Amino acid sequence: MNFDVAEYKGKIKRVVLSEEEIQRKIAEVGKQISEEYEGQPLLLVSILNGAFVFMADLFRAIDIPCEIAFMVAKSYYASTESSGEVTIKLDVNQDLSKYHVIVVEDIIDTGRTLSLVAKNLKERDPLSFKIVTLLDKPERRVVDLNADISLFTIPDLFVIGYGLDYDEAYRNLPYIAEYDQGN
């Protein structure tokens, strides 16, 4: 594969959220979760691949014992638009009836993917269930779904960085940027 660094960097239109803004908000939410769930069995469930960076930082910001699990659910396939079809490729193994479950998501866009994941997890009778998302794009929603905690609400932009990608690239950016979909 021939990789053009100038073209790669040229697709970063502008920074939407700085690394500092993201980390400050994660610290606040980590403290809130720590206070709310102190002394209780807590399981954070990350939706891979996009949410792994957010999950790692949020997990470190929580100062009470908790466990983590991962799911893979996809609706984007080398495109900036959701396919509308969601598949779960990796599921959690824990008995959720023994945990307060918090789904940690990178972005809620149409809501299709997370709606399916939430339904799947709630059917396993967790002690409680919440959704925490780094980014929320409510104007794109096509299903009735809202996060319990949204760190940032953003307009209808295609964003990259901090775990979010375009065709598996840009996940390593320490900030959230708008992807330039032009030529």
CSV table of N, CA, C and O in Angstrom, one decimal, residues 41-105:
chain,number,residue,atom,x,y,z
A,41,PRO,N,-20.6,-3.6,42.4
A,41,PRO,CA,-19.9,-4.3,41.3
A,41,PRO,C,-20.2,-3.6,39.9
A,41,PRO,O,-21.3,-3.5,39.5
A,42,LEU,N,-19.1,-3.1,39.3
A,42,LEU,CA,-19.2,-2.2,38.1
A,42,LEU,C,-18.5,-2.9,37.0
A,42,LEU,O,-17.4,-3.3,37.1
A,43,LEU,N,-19.2,-2.9,35.8
A,43,LEU,CA,-18.6,-3.4,34.6
A,43,LEU,C,-18.7,-2.4,33.5
A,43,LEU,O,-19.8,-1.9,33.2
A,44,LEU,N,-17.6,-2.0,33.0
A,44,LEU,CA,-17.6,-1.1,31.8
A,44,LEU,C,-17.5,-1.9,30.6
A,44,LEU,O,-16.6,-2.8,30.5
A,45,VAL,N,-18.4,-1.7,29.6
A,45,VAL,CA,-18.3,-2.4,28.3
A,45,VAL,C,-18.0,-1.4,27.2
A,45,VAL,O,-18.8,-0.5,27.0
A,46,SER,N,-16.9,-1.7,26.6
A,46,SER,CA,-16.5,-0.8,25.5
A,46,SER,C,-16.9,-1.4,24.1
A,46,SER,O,-16.8,-2.6,23.9
A,47,ILE,N,-17.3,-0.6,23.2
A,47,ILE,CA,-17.6,-1.0,21.9
A,47,ILE,C,-16.4,-0.7,21.0
A,47,ILE,O,-16.0,0.4,20.8
A,48,LEU,N,-15.8,-1.8,20.5
A,48,LEU,CA,-14.6,-1.7,19.7
A,48,LEU,C,-14.9,-1.5,18.3
A,48,LEU,O,-16.0,-1.8,17.9
A,49,ASN,N,-14.1,-0.9,17.5
A,49,ASN,CA,-12.8,-0.5,17.8
A,49,ASN,C,-12.7,1.0,18.3
A,49,ASN,O,-11.8,1.4,19.0
A,50,GLY,N,-13.7,1.8,17.9
A,50,GLY,CA,-13.6,3.2,18.2
A,50,GLY,C,-13.5,3.7,19.6
A,50,GLY,O,-12.8,4.6,19.9
A,51,ALA,N,-14.2,3.0,20.5
A,51,ALA,CA,-14.2,3.4,21.9
A,51,ALA,C,-13.1,3.0,22.8
A,51,ALA,O,-13.0,3.4,23.9
A,52,PHE,N,-12.1,2.3,22.3
A,52,PHE,CA,-11.0,1.8,23.1
A,52,PHE,C,-10.2,2.9,23.7
A,52,PHE,O,-9.8,2.8,24.9
A,53,VAL,N,-9.9,4.0,23.0
A,53,VAL,CA,-9.1,5.0,23.6
A,53,VAL,C,-9.9,5.7,24.7
A,53,VAL,O,-9.3,5.9,25.8
A,54,PHE,N,-11.1,6.1,24.5
A,54,PHE,CA,-12.0,6.7,25.5
A,54,PHE,C,-12.1,5.8,26.7
A,54,PHE,O,-12.0,6.2,27.8
A,55,MET,N,-12.4,4.5,26.4
A,55,MET,CA,-12.5,3.5,27.5
A,55,MET,C,-11.2,3.5,28.4
A,55,MET,O,-11.3,3.5,29.6
A,56,ALA,N,-10.1,3.4,27.8
A,56,ALA,CA,-8.8,3.4,28.6
A,56,ALA,C,-8.7,4.6,29.5
A,56,ALA,O,-8.4,4.5,30.7
A,57,ASP,N,-9.0,5.8,28.9
A,57,ASP,CA,-8.8,7.0,29.7
A,57,ASP,C,-9.9,7.1,30.8
A,57,ASP,O,-9.6,7.5,31.9
A,58,LEU,N,-11.1,6.7,30.5
A,58,LEU,CA,-12.2,6.7,31.5
A,58,LEU,C,-11.9,5.7,32.6
A,58,LEU,O,-12.1,6.0,33.8
A,59,PHE,N,-11.5,4.5,32.2
A,59,PHE,CA,-11.2,3.5,33.2
A,59,PHE,C,-10.1,4.0,34.2
A,59,PHE,O,-10.2,3.8,35.4
A,60,ARG,N,-9.1,4.7,33.7
A,60,ARG,CA,-8.1,5.2,34.6
A,60,ARG,C,-8.6,6.4,35.4
A,60,ARG,O,-8.0,6.6,36.5
A,61,ALA,N,-9.6,7.1,35.0
A,61,ALA,CA,-10.2,8.2,35.7
A,61,ALA,C,-11.1,7.7,36.8
A,61,ALA,O,-11.5,8.5,37.7
A,62,ILE,N,-11.5,6.5,36.8
A,62,ILE,CA,-12.4,5.9,37.8
A,62,ILE,C,-11.5,5.3,38.9
A,62,ILE,O,-10.6,4.5,38.7
A,63,ASP,N,-11.7,5.8,40.2
A,63,ASP,CA,-10.8,5.4,41.3
A,63,ASP,C,-11.5,4.3,42.2
A,63,ASP,O,-11.1,4.3,43.4
A,64,ILE,N,-12.4,3.6,41.7
A,64,ILE,CA,-13.0,2.5,42.5
A,64,ILE,C,-12.8,1.2,41.7
A,64,ILE,O,-12.6,1.2,40.5
A,65,PRO,N,-12.8,0.0,42.3
A,65,PRO,CA,-12.7,-1.2,41.6
A,65,PRO,C,-13.8,-1.4,40.5
A,65,PRO,O,-14.9,-1.1,40.8
A,66,CYS,N,-13.4,-1.8,39.4
A,66,CYS,CA,-14.3,-2.1,38.3
A,66,CYS,C,-13.7,-3.0,37.3
A,66,CYS,O,-12.5,-3.1,37.3
A,67,GLU,N,-14.5,-3.7,36.5
A,67,GLU,CA,-14.0,-4.6,35.5
A,67,GLU,C,-14.4,-4.0,34.1
A,67,GLU,O,-15.2,-3.1,34.0
A,68,ILE,N,-13.7,-4.6,33.1
A,68,ILE,CA,-14.0,-4.1,31.7
A,68,ILE,C,-14.3,-5.4,30.9
A,68,ILE,O,-13.9,-6.5,31.2
A,69,ALA,N,-15.0,-5.1,29.8
A,69,ALA,CA,-15.4,-6.1,28.8
A,69,ALA,C,-15.5,-5.4,27.5
A,69,ALA,O,-15.6,-4.1,27.4
A,70,PHE,N,-15.4,-6.1,26.4
A,70,PHE,CA,-15.4,-5.5,25.1
A,70,PHE,C,-16.4,-6.2,24.2
A,70,PHE,O,-16.7,-7.4,24.3
A,71,MET,N,-17.0,-5.4,23.3
A,71,MET,CA,-17.9,-5.9,22.2
A,71,MET,C,-17.4,-5.3,20.9
A,71,MET,O,-16.8,-4.2,20.9
A,72,VAL,N,-17.7,-6.0,19.9
A,72,VAL,CA,-17.4,-5.5,18.5
A,72,VAL,C,-18.8,-5.5,17.8
A,72,VAL,O,-19.4,-6.5,17.7
A,73,ALA,N,-19.2,-4.3,17.5
A,73,ALA,CA,-20.5,-4.1,16.7
A,73,ALA,C,-20.1,-3.1,15.6
A,73,ALA,O,-19.6,-2.1,15.8
A,74,LYS,N,-20.5,-3.4,14.4
A,74,LYS,CA,-20.2,-2.6,13.2
A,74,LYS,C,-21.4,-2.2,12.4
A,74,LYS,O,-22.3,-3.0,12.2
A,75,SER,N,-21.3,-0.9,11.9
A,75,SER,CA,-22.3,-0.5,11.0
A,75,SER,C,-21.7,0.4,9.9
A,75,SER,O,-22.3,0.7,8.9
A,76,TYR,N,-20.4,0.8,10.1
A,76,TYR,CA,-19.6,1.5,9.1
A,76,TYR,C,-18.6,0.6,8.4
A,76,TYR,O,-17.9,0.0,9.1
A,77,TYR,N,-18.6,0.6,7.1
A,77,TYR,CA,-17.7,-0.3,6.4
A,77,TYR,C,-17.0,0.6,5.3
A,77,TYR,O,-17.5,0.7,4.2
A,78,ALA,N,-15.8,1.2,5.7
A,78,ALA,CA,-15.0,2.0,4.8
A,78,ALA,C,-15.8,3.1,4.1
A,78,ALA,O,-15.8,3.3,3.0
A,79,SER,N,-16.6,3.8,5.0
A,79,SER,CA,-17.5,4.8,4.5
A,79,SER,C,-17.7,5.8,5.6
A,79,SER,O,-17.4,5.6,6.7
A,80,THR,N,-18.2,7.0,5.2
A,80,THR,CA,-18.6,8.0,6.2
A,80,THR,C,-20.0,8.0,6.5
A,80,THR,O,-20.5,8.8,7.3
A,81,GLU,N,-20.8,7.0,6.0
A,81,GLU,CA,-22.2,6.8,6.3
A,81,GLU,C,-22.4,5.4,6.8
A,81,GLU,O,-21.9,4.5,6.4
A,82,SER,N,-23.3,5.4,7.8
A,82,SER,CA,-23.7,4.1,8.4
A,82,SER,C,-24.4,3.2,7.3
A,82,SER,O,-25.2,3.8,6.5
A,83,SER,N,-24.1,2.0,7.3
A,83,SER,CA,-24.7,1.1,6.4
A,83,SER,C,-26.2,0.8,6.7
A,83,SER,O,-26.9,0.3,5.9
A,84,GLY,N,-26.5,1.0,8.0
A,84,GLY,CA,-27.9,0.7,8.4
A,84,GLY,C,-28.0,-0.7,8.9
A,84,GLY,O,-29.0,-1.1,9.5
A,85,GLU,N,-27.0,-1.5,8.7
A,85,GLU,CA,-27.0,-2.9,9.1
A,85,GLU,C,-26.0,-3.1,10.2
A,85,GLU,O,-24.8,-2.7,10.0
A,86,VAL,N,-26.4,-3.6,11.3
A,86,VAL,CA,-25.5,-3.7,12.5
A,86,VAL,C,-25.2,-5.2,12.8
A,86,VAL,O,-26.2,-6.0,12.8
A,87,THR,N,-24.0,-5.6,12.9
A,87,THR,CA,-23.6,-6.9,13.3
A,87,THR,C,-22.8,-6.9,14.6
A,87,THR,O,-21.9,-6.1,14.7
A,88,ILE,N,-23.0,-7.9,15.5
A,88,ILE,CA,-22.2,-8.0,16.7
A,88,ILE,C,-21.2,-9.2,16.4
A,88,ILE,O,-21.6,-10.3,16.1
A,89,LYS,N,-19.9,-8.8,16.4
A,89,LYS,CA,-18.9,-9.7,16.0
A,89,LYS,C,-18.2,-10.3,17.2
A,89,LYS,O,-17.5,-11.3,17.1
A,90,LEU,N,-18.2,-9.6,18.4
A,90,LEU,CA,-17.6,-10.1,19.6
A,90,LEU,C,-18.6,-9.7,20.8
A,90,LEU,O,-19.0,-8.5,20.8
A,91,ASP,N,-18.9,-10.6,21.7
A,91,ASP,CA,-19.8,-10.3,22.7
A,91,ASP,C,-19.1,-10.5,24.1
A,91,ASP,O,-18.1,-11.1,24.2
A,92,VAL,N,-19.7,-9.9,25.1
A,92,VAL,CA,-19.1,-10.0,26.5
A,92,VAL,C,-19.4,-11.4,27.0
A,92,VAL,O,-20.4,-12.0,26.6
A,93,ASN,N,-18.6,-11.9,28.0
A,93,ASN,CA,-18.8,-13.2,28.5
A,93,ASN,C,-19.3,-13.2,30.0
A,93,ASN,O,-19.7,-14.2,30.5
A,94,GLN,N,-19.2,-12.1,30.6
A,94,GLN,CA,-19.6,-12.0,32.0
A,94,GLN,C,-21.1,-12.2,32.2
A,94,GLN,O,-21.9,-11.9,31.3
A,95,ASP,N,-21.5,-12.7,33.4
A,95,ASP,CA,-22.9,-12.8,33.8
A,95,ASP,C,-23.3,-11.4,34.2
A,95,ASP,O,-23.0,-10.9,35.3
A,96,LEU,N,-24.0,-10.7,33.4
A,96,LEU,CA,-24.4,-9.3,33.6
A,96,LEU,C,-25.3,-9.1,34.8
A,96,LEU,O,-25.4,-8.0,35.3
A,97,SER,N,-26.0,-10.1,35.2
A,97,SER,CA,-26.9,-10.0,36.3
A,97,SER,C,-26.2,-9.7,37.6
A,97,SER,O,-26.8,-9.3,38.6
A,98,LYS,N,-24.9,-9.8,37.6
A,98,LYS,CA,-24.1,-9.5,38.8
A,98,LYS,C,-23.4,-8.2,38.8
A,98,LYS,O,-22.6,-7.8,39.7
A,99,TYR,N,-23.7,-7.3,37.8
A,99,TYR,CA,-23.0,-6.1,37.6
A,99,TYR,C,-24.0,-4.9,37.3
A,99,TYR,O,-25.0,-5.1,36.7
A,100,HIS,N,-23.5,-3.7,37.7
A,100,HIS,CA,-24.0,-2.5,37.2
A,100,HIS,C,-23.2,-2.3,35.9
A,100,HIS,O,-22.0,-2.2,35.9
A,101,VAL,N,-23.9,-2.2,34.8
A,101,VAL,CA,-23.2,-2.1,33.5
A,101,VAL,C,-23.3,-0.7,32.9
A,101,VAL,O,-24.3,-0.1,32.9
A,102,ILE,N,-22.1,-0.2,32.5
A,102,ILE,CA,-22.0,1.0,31.8
A,102,ILE,C,-21.4,0.8,30.5
A,102,ILE,O,-20.3,0.3,30.4
A,103,VAL,N,-22.1,1.0,29.4
A,103,VAL,CA,-21.6,0.9,28.0
A,103,VAL,C,-20.8,2.2,27.8
A,103,VAL,O,-21.4,3.3,28.0
A,104,VAL,N,-19.6,2.1,27.3
A,104,VAL,CA,-18.7,3.2,27.0
A,104,VAL,C,-18.6,3.2,25.5
A,104,VAL,O,-18.1,2.3,24.9
A,105,GLU,N,-19.2,4.3,24.9
A,105,GLU,CA,-19.2,4.4,23.4
A,105,GLU,C,-18.5,5.7,23.0
A,105,GLU,O,-18.4,6.6,23.7
